[in-house]
Short mmCIF file of C-alpha atoms in Angstrom, two decimals:
data_model
loop_
_atom_site.label_atom_id
_atom_site.label_comp_id
_atom_site.label_asym_id
_atom_site.label_seq_id
_atom_site.Cartn_x
_atom_site.Cartn_y
_atom_site.Cartn_z
CA MET A 1417 -27.41 12.29 -6.54
CA PRO A 1418 -25.54 9.02 -7.15
CA ARG A 1419 -27.64 6.15 -8.49
CA HIS A 1420 -26.71 3.63 -5.81
CA ALA A 1421 -28.07 0.07 -5.72
CA PRO A 1422 -29.12 -2.12 -2.78
CA LEU A 1423 -26.07 -4.06 -1.56
CA VAL A 1424 -26.89 -5.46 1.90
CA ALA A 1425 -30.18 -6.30 3.63
CA VAL A 1426 -30.36 -6.31 7.42
CA LEU A 1427 -32.82 -8.92 8.69
CA ARG A 1428 -34.34 -9.05 12.16
CA GLY A 1429 -35.88 -12.46 12.40
CA ASP A 1430 -36.93 -13.19 8.82
CA HIS A 1431 -37.99 -9.64 7.96
CA VAL A 1432 -35.91 -6.95 6.28
CA GLU A 1433 -35.39 -4.10 8.73
CA SER A 1434 -32.82 -1.95 6.92
CA VAL A 1435 -31.02 -1.84 3.58
CA HIS A 1436 -27.55 -0.49 2.83
CA HIS A 1437 -27.27 0.92 -0.70
CA GLY A 1438 -24.00 1.67 -2.44
CA SER A 1439 -21.81 1.29 -5.50
CA ILE A 1440 -18.92 -0.94 -6.59
CA ALA A 1441 -16.28 -0.54 -9.30
CA VAL A 1442 -13.86 -3.23 -10.48
CA ALA A 1443 -11.25 -1.87 -12.87
CA ASP A 1444 -7.86 -2.63 -14.37
CA ARG A 1445 -4.79 -0.45 -14.13
CA ALA A 1446 -5.53 1.16 -17.51
CA GLY A 1447 -8.71 2.59 -16.02
CA ARG A 1448 -11.12 0.25 -17.80
CA LEU A 1449 -14.25 -0.51 -15.78
CA LEU A 1450 -14.78 -4.29 -15.87
CA HIS A 1451 -17.59 -4.96 -13.38
CA ARG A 1452 -20.00 -2.67 -11.60
CA ALA A 1453 -22.90 -2.24 -9.23
CA GLY A 1454 -24.76 0.98 -8.60
CA ASP A 1455 -23.06 4.12 -9.89
CA PRO A 1456 -19.26 3.70 -10.21
CA ASP A 1457 -18.94 6.89 -12.28
CA ALA A 1458 -20.18 9.20 -9.52
CA ALA A 1459 -17.52 11.13 -7.64
CA MET A 1460 -17.07 9.84 -4.07
CA PHE A 1461 -14.77 11.08 -1.35
CA THR A 1462 -11.92 8.60 -1.06
CA ARG A 1463 -11.23 9.14 2.64
CA SER A 1464 -8.39 7.00 4.03
CA THR A 1465 -8.18 4.82 0.93
CA LEU A 1466 -6.25 7.82 -0.45
CA LYS A 1467 -3.32 7.34 1.95
CA PRO A 1468 -1.18 5.10 -0.31
CA LEU A 1469 -1.50 7.78 -3.01
CA GLN A 1470 -0.78 10.65 -0.61
CA VAL A 1471 2.60 9.11 0.25
CA LEU A 1472 3.75 8.98 -3.40
CA PRO A 1473 5.65 12.32 -3.29
CA LEU A 1474 7.62 11.37 -0.18
CA VAL A 1475 8.80 8.12 -1.76
CA ALA A 1476 9.52 9.94 -5.04
CA THR A 1477 11.67 12.44 -3.13
CA GLY A 1478 13.81 9.56 -1.84
CA GLY A 1479 12.44 10.27 1.59
CA LEU A 1480 12.84 6.80 3.04
CA GLU A 1481 16.51 6.60 2.05
CA ARG A 1482 17.33 10.18 3.02
CA LEU A 1483 15.75 9.77 6.44
CA GLY A 1484 16.96 6.22 7.06
CA LEU A 1485 13.42 4.82 7.24
CA ASP A 1486 12.31 1.33 6.23
CA GLN A 1487 9.24 -0.35 4.79
CA ARG A 1488 7.59 -0.42 8.20
CA ALA A 1489 7.55 3.38 8.22
CA LEU A 1490 6.08 3.40 4.71
CA ALA A 1491 3.35 0.98 5.80
CA LEU A 1492 2.37 3.22 8.71
CA MET A 1493 2.15 6.23 6.41
CA CYS A 1494 -0.52 4.29 4.47
CA ALA A 1495 -2.33 3.15 7.62
CA SER A 1496 -5.53 3.75 9.52
CA HIS A 1497 -4.06 2.04 12.52
CA ASN A 1498 -5.26 0.89 15.91
CA GLY A 1499 -2.93 3.05 18.03
CA GLU A 1500 -1.30 -0.03 19.53
CA PRO A 1501 2.23 0.25 20.98
CA GLU A 1502 3.93 -0.89 17.76
CA HIS A 1503 2.03 1.71 15.74
CA VAL A 1504 3.08 4.42 18.17
CA ARG A 1505 6.74 3.33 18.06
CA VAL A 1506 6.89 3.52 14.28
CA ALA A 1507 5.19 6.93 14.24
CA GLU A 1508 7.78 8.16 16.74
CA GLN A 1509 10.56 6.83 14.50
CA ILE A 1510 9.25 8.73 11.49
CA LEU A 1511 9.00 11.97 13.45
CA ALA A 1512 12.46 11.56 14.98
CA ALA A 1513 14.02 10.87 11.58
CA ALA A 1514 12.41 14.07 10.24
CA GLY A 1515 13.53 16.13 13.21
CA CYS A 1516 9.94 16.68 14.32
CA ARG A 1517 8.08 16.26 17.60
CA PRO A 1518 4.75 14.59 18.40
CA ALA A 1519 3.41 18.01 19.38
CA GLN A 1520 3.67 19.06 15.72
CA LEU A 1521 1.10 16.47 14.65
CA GLN A 1522 -2.15 18.23 13.72
CA CYS A 1523 -4.31 15.12 13.42
CA GLY A 1524 -5.92 15.62 16.83
CA THR A 1525 -6.78 12.78 19.20
CA HIS A 1526 -9.39 10.07 19.60
CA PRO A 1527 -9.58 6.88 21.67
CA PRO A 1528 -7.32 4.28 20.03
CA MET A 1529 -9.25 2.24 17.48
CA PHE A 1530 -7.92 -0.92 19.12
CA TYR A 1531 -10.60 -0.79 21.78
CA LEU A 1532 -13.69 -0.43 19.62
CA SER A 1533 -12.37 -2.87 17.02
CA ASN A 1534 -12.06 -5.55 19.67
CA GLY A 1535 -15.25 -4.87 21.62
CA ASN A 1536 -13.60 -3.04 24.50
CA TYR A 1537 -13.59 0.39 26.10
CA PRO A 1538 -10.53 2.49 27.00
CA PRO A 1539 -9.48 2.13 30.63
CA PRO A 1540 -10.84 4.91 32.89
CA GLY A 1541 -8.54 7.89 32.92
CA GLU A 1542 -6.56 6.95 29.83
CA VAL A 1543 -5.80 10.08 27.81
CA PRO A 1544 -5.09 9.42 24.12
CA THR A 1545 -2.25 11.17 22.33
CA PRO A 1546 -1.90 12.25 18.68
CA LEU A 1547 0.52 9.36 18.16
CA GLN A 1548 -2.38 6.97 18.77
CA HIS A 1549 -4.60 8.69 16.21
CA ASN A 1550 -5.26 6.33 13.31
CA CYS A 1551 -3.75 8.87 10.88
CA SER A 1552 -0.55 9.65 12.81
CA GLY A 1553 1.61 7.81 10.28
CA LYS A 1554 0.17 9.82 7.38
CA HIS A 1555 0.70 13.08 9.26
CA ALA A 1556 4.24 12.12 10.28
CA GLY A 1557 4.94 11.43 6.60
CA MET A 1558 3.60 14.84 5.60
CA LEU A 1559 5.81 16.53 8.19
CA ALA A 1560 8.75 14.54 6.83
CA LEU A 1561 7.94 15.66 3.28
CA CYS A 1562 7.91 19.27 4.48
CA ARG A 1563 11.39 18.82 5.92
CA LEU A 1564 12.70 17.14 2.78
CA ARG A 1565 11.31 19.88 0.54
CA GLY A 1566 12.45 22.70 2.83
CA LEU A 1567 8.87 23.76 3.59
CA ASP A 1568 7.53 25.32 6.76
CA THR A 1569 5.70 22.69 8.83
CA ASP A 1570 3.27 25.22 10.29
CA GLY A 1571 -0.18 24.80 8.78
CA TYR A 1572 0.82 21.70 6.84
CA THR A 1573 -2.79 20.44 6.94
CA ASP A 1574 -4.17 23.52 5.16
CA ALA A 1575 -5.29 23.08 1.56
CA ALA A 1576 -3.25 26.15 0.60
CA HIS A 1577 0.01 24.77 2.09
CA PRO A 1578 2.62 23.87 -0.57
CA VAL A 1579 2.93 20.29 0.69
CA GLN A 1580 -0.77 19.70 0.05
CA ALA A 1581 -0.41 21.12 -3.46
CA ILE A 1582 2.41 18.64 -4.11
CA ILE A 1583 0.29 15.78 -2.82
CA ARG A 1584 -2.77 16.86 -4.80
CA GLU A 1585 -0.85 16.85 -8.07
CA ALA A 1586 0.60 13.40 -7.38
CA VAL A 1587 -2.80 11.96 -6.43
CA ALA A 1588 -4.42 13.34 -9.59
CA ALA A 1589 -1.62 12.08 -11.82
CA PHE A 1590 -1.73 8.59 -10.36
CA ALA A 1591 -5.53 8.35 -10.43
CA GLY A 1592 -5.67 9.73 -13.97
CA VAL A 1593 -8.02 12.58 -13.10
CA ASP A 1594 -7.91 16.33 -13.69
CA PRO A 1595 -6.69 17.94 -10.44
CA ALA A 1596 -8.90 20.95 -11.11
CA ALA A 1597 -11.94 18.67 -11.30
CA MET A 1598 -11.33 16.87 -8.00
CA ALA A 1599 -13.75 18.01 -5.32
CA SER A 1600 -11.95 18.72 -2.06
CA GLY A 1601 -12.92 18.76 1.58
CA PRO A 1602 -11.16 18.27 4.91
CA ASP A 1603 -10.77 14.67 6.04
CA GLY A 1604 -11.50 13.61 9.60
CA CYS A 1605 -7.87 14.38 10.48
CA SER A 1606 -8.07 17.86 8.85
CA VAL A 1607 -5.89 17.34 5.76
CA PRO A 1608 -7.54 17.78 2.33
CA ASN A 1609 -9.34 14.76 0.93
CA TYR A 1610 -10.49 14.37 -2.67
CA ALA A 1611 -13.52 12.99 -4.47
CA PHE A 1612 -13.40 11.30 -7.85
CA ALA A 1613 -15.11 8.38 -9.59
CA LEU A 1614 -14.99 4.97 -7.95
CA THR A 1615 -13.69 3.63 -11.25
CA ALA A 1616 -10.61 5.86 -10.98
CA LEU A 1617 -10.09 4.77 -7.37
CA ALA A 1618 -10.37 1.10 -8.33
CA ALA A 1619 -7.93 1.63 -11.20
CA SER A 1620 -5.49 3.30 -8.79
CA TYR A 1621 -5.47 0.18 -6.62
CA ALA A 1622 -4.99 -2.03 -9.67
CA ARG A 1623 -2.03 0.19 -10.54
CA LEU A 1624 -0.59 -0.08 -7.02
CA ALA A 1625 -0.87 -3.87 -7.27
CA ALA A 1626 0.42 -4.16 -10.84
CA GLY A 1627 4.02 -5.21 -10.14
CA GLY A 1628 6.94 -4.14 -12.28
CA PRO A 1629 7.85 -0.56 -13.12
CA ASP A 1630 5.02 1.95 -13.48
CA PRO A 1631 5.23 4.07 -16.66
CA ALA A 1632 5.16 7.35 -14.69
CA PHE A 1633 6.11 6.44 -11.12
CA GLY A 1634 8.72 3.74 -11.65
CA ASP A 1635 9.11 1.33 -8.75
CA ILE A 1636 7.21 3.49 -6.25
CA PRO A 1637 3.82 1.70 -6.52
CA ALA A 1638 5.56 -1.67 -6.13
CA ARG A 1639 7.34 -0.40 -3.01
CA ILE A 1640 4.05 0.76 -1.51
CA PHE A 1641 2.42 -2.58 -2.38
CA ALA A 1642 5.32 -4.44 -0.73
CA ALA A 1643 5.09 -2.36 2.44
CA MET A 1644 1.34 -2.94 2.71
CA THR A 1645 1.53 -6.69 2.08
CA GLN A 1646 4.60 -7.34 4.22
CA HIS A 1647 3.38 -5.33 7.22
CA PRO A 1648 -0.44 -5.67 7.30
CA PHE A 1649 -0.53 -5.31 11.09
CA LEU A 1650 0.84 -1.78 10.74
CA ILE A 1651 -1.85 -0.93 8.16
CA SER A 1652 -4.61 -1.61 10.70
CA GLY A 1653 -3.94 -3.85 13.72
CA THR A 1654 -5.41 -6.49 15.98
CA GLY A 1655 -8.92 -7.55 14.99
CA ARG A 1656 -9.08 -5.26 11.95
CA GLN A 1657 -10.31 -6.10 8.49
CA ASP A 1658 -7.46 -4.68 6.39
CA ALA A 1659 -4.96 -6.94 8.15
CA ALA A 1660 -7.33 -9.89 7.72
CA ILE A 1661 -7.83 -9.28 3.99
CA ALA A 1662 -4.09 -8.89 3.42
CA ALA A 1663 -3.40 -12.09 5.38
CA ALA A 1664 -5.99 -13.99 3.35
CA GLY A 1665 -4.34 -12.78 0.15
CA GLY A 1666 -0.97 -14.20 1.13
CA GLY A 1667 0.96 -11.28 -0.34
CA ASP A 1668 -1.25 -10.96 -3.44
CA TRP A 1669 -3.77 -8.41 -2.09
CA ILE A 1670 -3.64 -4.96 -0.56
CA SER A 1671 -6.64 -3.64 1.35
CA LYS A 1672 -7.54 -0.21 2.68
CA ILE A 1673 -10.61 1.00 4.51
CA GLY A 1674 -11.79 4.59 4.44
CA GLY A 1675 -14.31 6.52 6.49
CA GLU A 1676 -18.00 6.69 5.58
CA GLY A 1677 -18.16 3.21 4.08
CA VAL A 1678 -15.28 3.23 1.57
CA GLN A 1679 -13.16 0.14 0.91
CA THR A 1680 -10.48 -0.63 -1.67
CA ILE A 1681 -8.63 -3.81 -2.62
CA GLY A 1682 -5.84 -4.37 -5.16
CA ILE A 1683 -5.17 -7.89 -6.49
CA ARG A 1684 -1.82 -8.41 -8.22
CA SER A 1685 -2.46 -11.83 -9.77
CA ARG A 1686 -5.71 -10.66 -11.38
CA GLY A 1687 -4.59 -7.16 -12.35
CA LEU A 1688 -7.69 -5.80 -10.63
CA GLY A 1689 -8.65 -3.00 -8.32
CA ILE A 1690 -11.91 -2.86 -6.34
CA ALA A 1691 -13.53 0.26 -4.90
CA ILE A 1692 -16.68 0.16 -2.75
CA LYS A 1693 -18.85 2.92 -1.31
CA ILE A 1694 -21.70 2.34 1.15
CA ALA A 1695 -24.09 5.22 0.56
CA ASP A 1696 -25.21 5.82 4.14
CA GLY A 1697 -21.63 5.89 5.46
CA ASP A 1698 -22.05 2.40 6.96
CA LYS A 1699 -22.80 3.44 10.51
CA GLY A 1700 -23.83 0.22 12.24
CA ASP A 1701 -24.56 -0.14 15.94
CA TYR A 1702 -20.91 -0.03 17.01
CA GLN A 1703 -18.82 -0.84 13.95
CA PRO A 1704 -19.31 -0.68 10.17
CA ARG A 1705 -21.49 -3.64 9.26
CA ALA A 1706 -21.99 -3.55 5.48
CA THR A 1707 -18.59 -2.68 4.01
CA PHE A 1708 -16.80 -5.96 4.63
CA PRO A 1709 -19.59 -8.36 3.69
CA VAL A 1710 -19.82 -6.41 0.42
CA ALA A 1711 -16.04 -6.64 -0.09
CA ILE A 1712 -16.04 -10.39 0.59
CA GLU A 1713 -19.04 -11.02 -1.67
CA THR A 1714 -17.32 -9.01 -4.41
CA LEU A 1715 -14.27 -11.27 -4.09
CA ARG A 1716 -16.56 -14.29 -4.28
CA GLN A 1717 -18.35 -13.08 -7.40
CA LEU A 1718 -15.02 -12.37 -9.09
CA GLY A 1719 -13.88 -15.90 -8.26
CA VAL A 1720 -11.02 -14.64 -6.11
CA VAL A 1721 -12.24 -16.55 -3.03
CA ALA A 1722 -14.37 -19.67 -2.76
CA ALA A 1723 -17.65 -20.03 -0.89
CA GLU A 1724 -15.63 -21.45 2.02
CA LEU A 1725 -13.63 -18.44 3.10
CA PRO A 1726 -10.02 -18.40 4.29
CA GLU A 1727 -9.84 -18.29 8.06
CA PRO A 1728 -8.81 -14.61 8.40
CA LEU A 1729 -11.99 -13.48 6.62
CA ARG A 1730 -14.62 -15.54 8.37
CA ARG A 1731 -15.37 -13.14 11.19
CA PHE A 1732 -16.11 -10.35 8.70
CA ASP A 1733 -18.44 -12.30 6.41
CA ALA A 1734 -22.03 -11.09 6.87
CA ALA A 1735 -21.23 -10.69 10.55
CA GLN A 1736 -24.12 -11.18 12.91
CA ARG A 1737 -24.87 -8.52 15.50
CA VAL A 1738 -26.13 -9.35 18.98
CA ASN A 1739 -28.02 -7.24 21.47
CA SER A 1740 -26.49 -6.16 24.77
CA GLU A 1741 -27.37 -9.50 26.40
CA ALA A 1742 -25.82 -11.39 23.47
CA ARG A 1743 -29.13 -13.18 22.91
CA PHE A 1744 -30.84 -11.82 19.82
CA ARG A 1745 -29.21 -11.45 16.45
CA VAL A 1746 -29.74 -9.57 13.27
CA LYS A 1747 -28.55 -11.13 10.04
CA LEU A 1748 -26.88 -9.48 7.07
CA GLU A 1749 -27.44 -10.72 3.52
CA THR A 1750 -25.72 -9.35 0.44
CA VAL A 1751 -28.28 -8.70 -2.29
CA PHE A 1752 -26.26 -7.48 -5.27
CA THR A 1753 -24.91 -9.08 -8.42
CA LEU A 1754 -21.97 -7.52 -10.25
CA THR A 1755 -22.63 -6.83 -13.91
CA ALA A 1756 -20.07 -6.63 -16.68
CA ALA A 1757 -19.35 -3.07 -17.72
#
């Protein structure tokens, strides 16, 4: 079992009610662990923080140019989006450019994340479509890669499908891990997801944010970084934390949430990548409650942000939760201190 550490205390009144444990890795692009909390060497599923790595083969194939797609399409392929109209339009553009139909998406459906992220419920009778699924951009990109490589699109989400083998090799190469050693399991949208050390995940985000040509992948990481920083709304959407973190960074930071309490940040000016895992999956009352206070406190302890936060981040800093009458609150306090590796 991972040796996680306490990261966030949940206080009701002045008494600790619950504690979120987890681990943090801060690394450079060479894979050196610089700061830590908990167990950054334990293998953790990367969940949706893997998306910018999963799109590497499509960009390497010249997919954007060959299909006439722009940076907005690339951003959506890296996204866990809200399913807002603009997200749907870009997903449709990717599919149309690849000669595919929305019915070929195998991500399934769920209520658009826009509603829950903004404290609302879907209107009665609204039926979500696969285009509104938070992973529709990733899936549209995988279908496009199938077309570009001349692969059958049927079963493209299966671990044994050739497109997933291509993606697995690219992910392992970029993260600097042995592909045979990566644990695998289906993600929430059915495609294979991989587990490896938080340190390797943090280093991957430092590498995405590095700027300049990458020794193995050329300008591809810089193109992904540009898409994510220039189009943060497409990465998440209204009221979402990834867009807020990117906005606060002013083009210097990329941010990506993943399921079950995973969060990554890449900081170009510092040459750093951050990877966070909340051990219990960060299931708060209605939304994740520990991940973002931990991310913000990590930025504080690294000296990236001051005690007085930039406006986009304030709503996510140790957010207070209210009961259904909006009267009583619980308070979150971060309780960790990063140590030098």
